[in-house]
Amino acid sequence: MGASFATHHTLFLVWFFLATFSLSFFFFKAESISNVSCNEKDKQALLTLKRGLTDHEHVLSSWSDHKDCCIWDGVSCDNKTGRVTELHLNYSSLGGEISGSLLQLEHLNYLDLSNNGFNCTPIPTFLGSMYNLTDLDLSDANFCGLIPHQLGNLSRLRYLSLGSYSNLYVDNLRWMSGLSALQYLHLGSADLHREVDWLQIMSKFPSLSKLYLQNCQLDSLNPSLGFVNFTSLQVLDLSENHFNHEIPNWFSNLSTSLLSLSLYSSSLKGNIPPSIFNLEKLEYLGLSENSLSGKIPDSLGQLTHLIYLDLRINPLSGPIPSSVGNLSQMQALLLGLNKLNGTVPKSLGLLSNLLAVSISYNFFTGSLDEAHFSKLGKLKELDISYTPLFFNVNSNWVPPFQLEYVYMSSCKIGPNFPTWLHTQRSLWLLFLPLSGVSGKAPSWFWDWISNIHTVDLSNNHIEGDVPDILLNSTILNLRSNHFKGRLPRLSANVEVLNLANNSFFGPISTFLCQKMNKKNKVKVLDVSNNFLLGKLSNCLRYWQSLIHLNLGGNNLSGRIPYSLGSLVELKSLSLQNNSIYGDIPSSLKRCSKLGLIDIGDNNFSRTIPLWITKLTQLIVLRLRSSGFKGNIPQNICQLSFLRILDLANNSLSGPIPSCFKNFSAMVMPDPENQDVFFVSLEYEYDYGSYLENLMLVPKGHELQYEENLKFVRSIDLSSNKLSGSIPVEISVLSELRFLNLSRNDLMGNIPENIGIMKELESIDLSRNHLSGEIPPSMSNLSFLDYLDLSYNDFSGRIPSSTQLQSFDAVRYFGNPQLCGAPLPKRCIPPIGESHNRTSIGKTKEDSESSSFYMGMGVGFAVGFWGVCGGLFFNRTWRHAYFKFVNDKKDWFYVTTILKVKWLLEKLRSGHLSK
């Protein structure tokens, strides 16, 4: 007790002393500051600087003439002299012109203008005359142009940061030789490729400890150099360059100082040299996103101080070396997206400081068991997604860790639901899709997942009834399982709910009309392909945050409520495959962000509304099998972004609009970033996304498109009552991939220029009244792998090409006047041509026959004179030949006489025996 009291008494005295000292220091400092005012010359220089700057955020509002400049925001002064020594103007949204009045701040040693917006103006050259500067930061301030050589005059400069995403460049780096005191240099994203000796120049700074040259368009690390003299370097970042060679051995020269080495995304190739593992003090090693191959060297275990190792996205092969267990300081081990194989070493379980491990997207075999995690008590993130590993732990296993992020997609986790997950009370994200989990969900399942922010258990075989519970997960994806019951109640935290492809039942209105304590935040609601029933309720107006709504594949009936038009944030609407009827409410035109409408397979029995062209962002319009009638409205061609138009299996009549050529998204090729067009079909959230899916019939069979939907460009008008001809303008759609006009009443010819539609993969024109010859240009369709022209009135020869002859003959049946391969019917030339062999128009068969007979005549002449000519002109050959023939004649004569005599004797002996 006495010792405890003495300890507490001592601690109190220490605290009292420190508190008294701190207060005394504070009052002393405050007093000293208050007694020193700003130098008037410096004040006027700063006011001149302010007048040249644009200050949209009013950061410089405290800079006024009647105030002491030492208390202005961003200004620091010397406590004794009142001279301005530091300017901290970073992150201030400043722009405009930097005045030369800065030169009057003779004692300024620190200038930070980083993260502003100077509108791509050059770096002022007069900064090179501010000789007292020790720290200069102009990074990410939107400066452009040549980095001025005058900066090389700043001999006292210790810190220089010009890293930017603007267009800075150098013509050489020799001017840097004057920066003898430099300790920190950041030139990230500046173009340095003109200086071939950059490495030798950088290595001459004796005090340089941190060097950042990422994304500088450097193309060589001079692998031939045996030695580079970075005597004090601790941090080296050369990532995002274009070296295109192996990692040089000179890195091993840095073994006594280097703590961090970043070379990611730099086009490095070859094996990882063992010499790099001689960097005994290394704490950070980033080699991801290169083309490094071969095995991870066993010498990895020598880096005993290593905290962070990133080798992701390389074609590295072989096993993880067992020496990984020596990396006792390791906190992050990232090996995903390689070609690593073999079993995972159990020494991995010895890394007691490990916080994150990722071995996803590899070819490991075997299993992970308790030993692999025995000492990983600090582990927070585990990623083994898309590996063939089997997670083989006992059902009563209690892990030593409390995970926050779990990624186990496409692993062998099942068949039973992993009970060890119930022990994880800190989970923020759980990804277990396609993990082979089946059977009934445990009793604690629903309460447990409601406390996890993001849950994805899709594409498993988990069963169970949903209790009357309030779901609280922000992101919940249970798609494609075997859950059943009524749809659950939702808290105001839910943003994404995907329960598609299960067995939920009950009236949809009960779910839509549920009351929440706060505003409904649901942005994605997908309950498609269940057994929900009833009418769509006007309660949809309470779901104002919805961006994606999919209620397709249920038993819904009634009309689409007018209130649906109040969901103005909606980008995709899917009500397909229900029993909805009536009009499409005109209120939907208020949903101007709609990019996808799928209301096919319903019972509308109406004309296509004219107001649909108000939805100018439409990419996908699927009205298939819904009883629509009347003409295809001409103004539908105003939907220039349209890529998928499916109006099949309705009762549409009239001609195909020739203005289809205005579908510019089917005319122009994809830009480099084609996803910009499909932003309406995807909702991205932390660590995942929701993708729209669509059922199409591109090649005679119904297929579901999801991730590849962005590549589809399709027009399907099949099984209607369309008449007239195929508009020739349709051939302008050079990016169209699928065209189906079958089962209509179309007449006329196939457009002659159809061959310029180079991207076509499928054409179905069957069961119409089309006539004429098949255009020869169709033989140019090299991507075509589905064609059906059957049951029309085509005539003439099928054009010759690898593609058109590769299809089964049934694709041409029902055209009596059609001939040529692959049909068994041969093409017969007209009678006049068969008798006129000399005419210009003689057939291909005639030409081939003439060539055959001419060749035979020439061959006979050459063969005859080749033999007989030799015998005629060469006496020796002639005598030898006739001697050979005479000998053969004698041999044949004798042999024949003997054989005949033997046969007569046989016949005679057989006759006598009878």
PDB file of N, CA and C in Angstrom, residues 822-878:
ATOM      1  N   PRO A 822     -23.195 -24.295 -99.147  1.00  0.00           N
ATOM      2  CA  PRO A 822     -23.246 -25.691 -98.678  1.00  0.00           C
ATOM      3  C   PRO A 822     -24.500 -26.465 -99.098  1.00  0.00           C
ATOM      4  N   LEU A 823     -25.371 -25.841 -99.935  1.00  0.00           N
ATOM      5  CA  LEU A 823     -26.554 -26.563-100.417  1.00  0.00           C
ATOM      6  C   LEU A 823     -26.129 -27.682-101.359  1.00  0.00           C
ATOM      7  N   PRO A 824     -26.867 -28.792-101.388  1.00  0.00           N
ATOM      8  CA  PRO A 824     -26.521 -29.880-102.317  1.00  0.00           C
ATOM      9  C   PRO A 824     -26.801 -29.516-103.775  1.00  0.00           C
ATOM     10  N   LYS A 825     -27.638 -28.503-103.991  1.00  0.00           N
ATOM     11  CA  LYS A 825     -27.998 -28.112-105.358  1.00  0.00           C
ATOM     12  C   LYS A 825     -26.859 -27.353-106.022  1.00  0.00           C
ATOM     13  N   ARG A 826     -26.380 -27.921-107.180  1.00  0.00           N
ATOM     14  CA  ARG A 826     -25.316 -27.258-107.914  1.00  0.00           C
ATOM     15  C   ARG A 826     -25.878 -26.174-108.809  1.00  0.00           C
ATOM     16  N   CYS A 827     -25.064 -25.175-109.057  1.00  0.00           N
ATOM     17  CA  CYS A 827     -25.478 -24.091-109.931  1.00  0.00           C
ATOM     18  C   CYS A 827     -25.221 -24.490-111.380  1.00  0.00           C
ATOM     19  N   ILE A 828     -26.263 -24.439-112.259  1.00  0.00           N
ATOM     20  CA  ILE A 828     -26.153 -24.797-113.679  1.00  0.00           C
ATOM     21  C   ILE A 828     -26.069 -23.511-114.488  1.00  0.00           C
ATOM     22  N   PRO A 829     -25.039 -23.375-115.327  1.00  0.00           N
ATOM     23  CA  PRO A 829     -24.919 -22.141-116.118  1.00  0.00           C
ATOM     24  C   PRO A 829     -25.989 -22.092-117.204  1.00  0.00           C
ATOM     25  N   PRO A 830     -26.348 -20.922-117.686  1.00  0.00           N
ATOM     26  CA  PRO A 830     -27.322 -20.796-118.776  1.00  0.00           C
ATOM     27  C   PRO A 830     -26.866 -21.558-120.016  1.00  0.00           C
ATOM     28  N   ILE A 831     -27.860 -22.029-120.845  1.00  0.00           N
ATOM     29  CA  ILE A 831     -27.578 -22.871-122.015  1.00  0.00           C
ATOM     30  C   ILE A 831     -26.656 -22.172-122.994  1.00  0.00           C
ATOM     31  N   GLY A 832     -26.890 -20.915-123.279  1.00  0.00           N
ATOM     32  CA  GLY A 832     -26.067 -20.182-124.237  1.00  0.00           C
ATOM     33  C   GLY A 832     -24.601 -20.173-123.852  1.00  0.00           C
ATOM     34  N   GLU A 833     -24.347 -20.129-122.589  1.00  0.00           N
ATOM     35  CA  GLU A 833     -22.954 -20.069-122.138  1.00  0.00           C
ATOM     36  C   GLU A 833     -22.277 -21.422-122.252  1.00  0.00           C
ATOM     37  N   SER A 834     -23.057 -22.542-122.115  1.00  0.00           N
ATOM     38  CA  SER A 834     -22.444 -23.869-122.156  1.00  0.00           C
ATOM     39  C   SER A 834     -21.953 -24.228-123.542  1.00  0.00           C
ATOM     40  N   HIS A 835     -22.510 -23.608-124.637  1.00  0.00           N
ATOM     41  CA  HIS A 835     -22.098 -23.921-126.008  1.00  0.00           C
ATOM     42  C   HIS A 835     -21.126 -22.895-126.562  1.00  0.00           C
ATOM     43  N   ASN A 836     -20.939 -21.805-125.888  1.00  0.00           N
ATOM     44  CA  ASN A 836     -20.066 -20.763-126.411  1.00  0.00           C
ATOM     45  C   ASN A 836     -18.801 -20.708-125.574  1.00  0.00           C
ATOM     46  N   ARG A 837     -17.845 -21.591-125.899  1.00  0.00           N
ATOM     47  CA  ARG A 837     -16.644 -21.718-125.080  1.00  0.00           C
ATOM     48  C   ARG A 837     -15.698 -20.535-125.262  1.00  0.00           C
ATOM     49  N   THR A 838     -15.850 -19.825-126.380  1.00  0.00           N
ATOM     50  CA  THR A 838     -14.905 -18.738-126.635  1.00  0.00           C
ATOM     51  C   THR A 838     -15.441 -17.386-126.192  1.00  0.00           C
ATOM     52  N   SER A 839     -16.665 -17.367-125.721  1.00  0.00           N
ATOM     53  CA  SER A 839     -17.253 -16.081-125.338  1.00  0.00           C
ATOM     54  C   SER A 839     -16.620 -15.561-124.054  1.00  0.00           C
ATOM     55  N   ILE A 840     -16.708 -14.248-123.851  1.00  0.00           N
ATOM     56  CA  ILE A 840     -16.135 -13.612-122.660  1.00  0.00           C
ATOM     57  C   ILE A 840     -16.807 -14.103-121.390  1.00  0.00           C
ATOM     58  N   GLY A 841     -18.070 -14.458-121.476  1.00  0.00           N
ATOM     59  CA  GLY A 841     -18.819 -14.832-120.284  1.00  0.00           C
ATOM     60  C   GLY A 841     -18.819 -16.298-119.979  1.00  0.00           C
ATOM     61  N   LYS A 842     -17.855 -17.065-120.449  1.00  0.00           N
ATOM     62  CA  LYS A 842     -17.893 -18.499-120.165  1.00  0.00           C
ATOM     63  C   LYS A 842     -17.712 -18.741-118.672  1.00  0.00           C
ATOM     64  N   THR A 843     -18.270 -19.835-118.210  1.00  0.00           N
ATOM     65  CA  THR A 843     -18.363 -20.111-116.776  1.00  0.00           C
ATOM     66  C   THR A 843     -17.040 -20.558-116.217  1.00  0.00           C
ATOM     67  N   LYS A 844     -17.006 -20.582-114.890  1.00  0.00           N
ATOM     68  CA  LYS A 844     -15.790 -20.989-114.184  1.00  0.00           C
ATOM     69  C   LYS A 844     -15.468 -22.449-114.470  1.00  0.00           C
ATOM     70  N   GLU A 845     -16.568 -23.296-114.572  1.00  0.00           N
ATOM     71  CA  GLU A 845     -16.339 -24.708-114.853  1.00  0.00           C
ATOM     72  C   GLU A 845     -15.702 -24.894-116.223  1.00  0.00           C
ATOM     73  N   ASP A 846     -16.164 -24.095-117.249  1.00  0.00           N
ATOM     74  CA  ASP A 846     -15.592 -24.177-118.592  1.00  0.00           C
ATOM     75  C   ASP A 846     -14.110 -23.829-118.566  1.00  0.00           C
ATOM     76  N   SER A 847     -13.806 -22.762-117.857  1.00  0.00           N
ATOM     77  CA  SER A 847     -12.405 -22.334-117.778  1.00  0.00           C
ATOM     78  C   SER A 847     -11.537 -23.398-117.141  1.00  0.00           C
ATOM     79  N   GLU A 848     -12.086 -24.034-116.073  1.00  0.00           N
ATOM     80  CA  GLU A 848     -11.320 -25.071-115.397  1.00  0.00           C
ATOM     81  C   GLU A 848     -11.130 -26.288-116.294  1.00  0.00           C
ATOM     82  N   SER A 849     -12.191 -26.649-117.117  1.00  0.00           N
ATOM     83  CA  SER A 849     -12.079 -27.803-118.020  1.00  0.00           C
ATOM     84  C   SER A 849     -11.043 -27.538-119.095  1.00  0.00           C
ATOM     85  N   SER A 850     -11.094 -26.321-119.705  1.00  0.00           N
ATOM     86  CA  SER A 850     -10.129 -25.972-120.747  1.00  0.00           C
ATOM     87  C   SER A 850      -8.713 -26.046-120.216  1.00  0.00           C
ATOM     88  N   SER A 851      -8.523 -25.534-119.017  1.00  0.00           N
ATOM     89  CA  SER A 851      -7.199 -25.569-118.418  1.00  0.00           C
ATOM     90  C   SER A 851      -6.736 -26.987-118.200  1.00  0.00           C
ATOM     91  N   PHE A 852      -7.713 -27.867-117.814  1.00  0.00           N
ATOM     92  CA  PHE A 852      -7.346 -29.261-117.574  1.00  0.00           C
ATOM     93  C   PHE A 852      -6.851 -29.925-118.853  1.00  0.00           C
ATOM     94  N   TYR A 853      -7.633 -29.777-119.981  1.00  0.00           N
ATOM     95  CA  TYR A 853      -7.258 -30.433-121.233  1.00  0.00           C
ATOM     96  C   TYR A 853      -5.964 -29.840-121.803  1.00  0.00           C
ATOM     97  N   MET A 854      -5.813 -28.536-121.700  1.00  0.00           N
ATOM     98  CA  MET A 854      -4.567 -27.929-122.192  1.00  0.00           C
ATOM     99  C   MET A 854      -3.380 -28.465-121.400  1.00  0.00           C
ATOM    100  N   GLY A 855      -3.565 -28.559-120.072  1.00  0.00           N
ATOM    101  CA  GLY A 855      -2.487 -29.085-119.243  1.00  0.00           C
ATOM    102  C   GLY A 855      -2.165 -30.525-119.585  1.00  0.00           C
ATOM    103  N   MET A 856      -3.232 -31.325-119.893  1.00  0.00           N
ATOM    104  CA  MET A 856      -3.015 -32.722-120.235  1.00  0.00           C
ATOM    105  C   MET A 856      -2.230 -32.850-121.547  1.00  0.00           C
ATOM    106  N   GLY A 857      -2.561 -31.988-122.534  1.00  0.00           N
ATOM    107  CA  GLY A 857      -1.846 -32.040-123.818  1.00  0.00           C
ATOM    108  C   GLY A 857      -0.375 -31.685-123.668  1.00  0.00           C
ATOM    109  N   VAL A 858      -0.120 -30.599-122.894  1.00  0.00           N
ATOM    110  CA  VAL A 858       1.261 -30.192-122.678  1.00  0.00           C
ATOM    111  C   VAL A 858       2.014 -31.276-121.924  1.00  0.00           C
ATOM    112  N   GLY A 859       1.332 -31.887-120.952  1.00  0.00           N
ATOM    113  CA  GLY A 859       1.984 -32.943-120.182  1.00  0.00           C
ATOM    114  C   GLY A 859       2.321 -34.149-121.034  1.00  0.00           C
ATOM    115  N   PHE A 860       1.405 -34.524-121.961  1.00  0.00           N
ATOM    116  CA  PHE A 860       1.661 -35.668-122.843  1.00  0.00           C
ATOM    117  C   PHE A 860       2.871 -35.396-123.735  1.00  0.00           C
ATOM    118  N   ALA A 861       2.913 -34.169-124.296  1.00  0.00           N
ATOM    119  CA  ALA A 861       4.021 -33.837-125.208  1.00  0.00           C
ATOM    120  C   ALA A 861       5.352 -33.878-124.472  1.00  0.00           C
ATOM    121  N   VAL A 862       5.373 -33.286-123.251  1.00  0.00           N
ATOM    122  CA  VAL A 862       6.618 -33.263-122.483  1.00  0.00           C
ATOM    123  C   VAL A 862       7.036 -34.669-122.109  1.00  0.00           C
ATOM    124  N   GLY A 863       6.056 -35.491-121.684  1.00  0.00           N
ATOM    125  CA  GLY A 863       6.386 -36.856-121.294  1.00  0.00           C
ATOM    126  C   GLY A 863       6.862 -37.695-122.474  1.00  0.00           C
ATOM    127  N   PHE A 864       6.166 -37.546-123.642  1.00  0.00           N
ATOM    128  CA  PHE A 864       6.513 -38.361-124.822  1.00  0.00           C
ATOM    129  C   PHE A 864       7.930 -38.043-125.293  1.00  0.00           C
ATOM    130  N   TRP A 865       8.208 -36.733-125.509  1.00  0.00           N
ATOM    131  CA  TRP A 865       9.520 -36.374-126.032  1.00  0.00           C
ATOM    132  C   TRP A 865      10.610 -36.509-124.981  1.00  0.00           C
ATOM    133  N   GLY A 866      10.225 -36.449-123.699  1.00  0.00           N
ATOM    134  CA  GLY A 866      11.227 -36.655-122.663  1.00  0.00           C
ATOM    135  C   GLY A 866      11.790 -38.052-122.690  1.00  0.00           C
ATOM    136  N   VAL A 867      10.927 -39.052-123.069  1.00  0.00           N
ATOM    137  CA  VAL A 867      11.384 -40.451-123.132  1.00  0.00           C
ATOM    138  C   VAL A 867      11.888 -40.786-124.538  1.00  0.00           C
ATOM    139  N   CYS A 868      11.008 -40.594-125.546  1.00  0.00           N
ATOM    140  CA  CYS A 868      11.357 -41.001-126.910  1.00  0.00           C
ATOM    141  C   CYS A 868      12.506 -40.168-127.489  1.00  0.00           C
ATOM    142  N   GLY A 869      12.545 -38.865-127.125  1.00  0.00           N
ATOM    143  CA  GLY A 869      13.629 -38.023-127.619  1.00  0.00           C
ATOM    144  C   GLY A 869      14.973 -38.516-127.114  1.00  0.00           C
ATOM    145  N   GLY A 870      15.012 -38.940-125.877  1.00  0.00           N
ATOM    146  CA  GLY A 870      16.272 -39.458-125.343  1.00  0.00           C
ATOM    147  C   GLY A 870      16.724 -40.711-126.055  1.00  0.00           C
ATOM    148  N   LEU A 871      15.769 -41.636-126.364  1.00  0.00           N
ATOM    149  CA  LEU A 871      16.113 -42.871-127.074  1.00  0.00           C
ATOM    150  C   LEU A 871      16.546 -42.584-128.513  1.00  0.00           C
ATOM    151  N   PHE A 872      15.926 -41.552-129.122  1.00  0.00           N
ATOM    152  CA  PHE A 872      16.207 -41.271-130.535  1.00  0.00           C
ATOM    153  C   PHE A 872      17.606 -40.669-130.699  1.00  0.00           C
ATOM    154  N   PHE A 873      18.008 -39.783-129.788  1.00  0.00           N
ATOM    155  CA  PHE A 873      19.273 -39.070-129.959  1.00  0.00           C
ATOM    156  C   PHE A 873      20.449 -39.740-129.257  1.00  0.00           C
ATOM    157  N   ASN A 874      20.245 -40.739-128.391  1.00  0.00           N
ATOM    158  CA  ASN A 874      21.334 -41.375-127.648  1.00  0.00           C
ATOM    159  C   ASN A 874      21.353 -42.866-127.995  1.00  0.00           C
ATOM    160  N   ARG A 875      22.426 -43.247-128.733  1.00  0.00           N
ATOM    161  CA  ARG A 875      22.491 -44.622-129.226  1.00  0.00           C
ATOM    162  C   ARG A 875      22.651 -45.629-128.089  1.00  0.00           C
ATOM    163  N   THR A 876      23.470 -45.302-127.104  1.00  0.00           N
ATOM    164  CA  THR A 876      23.696 -46.212-125.988  1.00  0.00           C
ATOM    165  C   THR A 876      22.393 -46.476-125.239  1.00  0.00           C
ATOM    166  N   TRP A 877      21.635 -45.383-124.955  1.00  0.00           N
ATOM    167  CA  TRP A 877      20.341 -45.526-124.250  1.00  0.00           C
ATOM    168  C   TRP A 877      19.397 -46.375-125.083  1.00  0.00           C
ATOM    169  N   ARG A 878      19.447 -46.159-126.437  1.00  0.00           N
ATOM    170  CA  ARG A 878      18.501 -46.871-127.311  1.00  0.00           C
ATOM    171  C   ARG A 878      18.790 -48.368-127.281  1.00  0.00           C
TER     172      ARG A 878
END
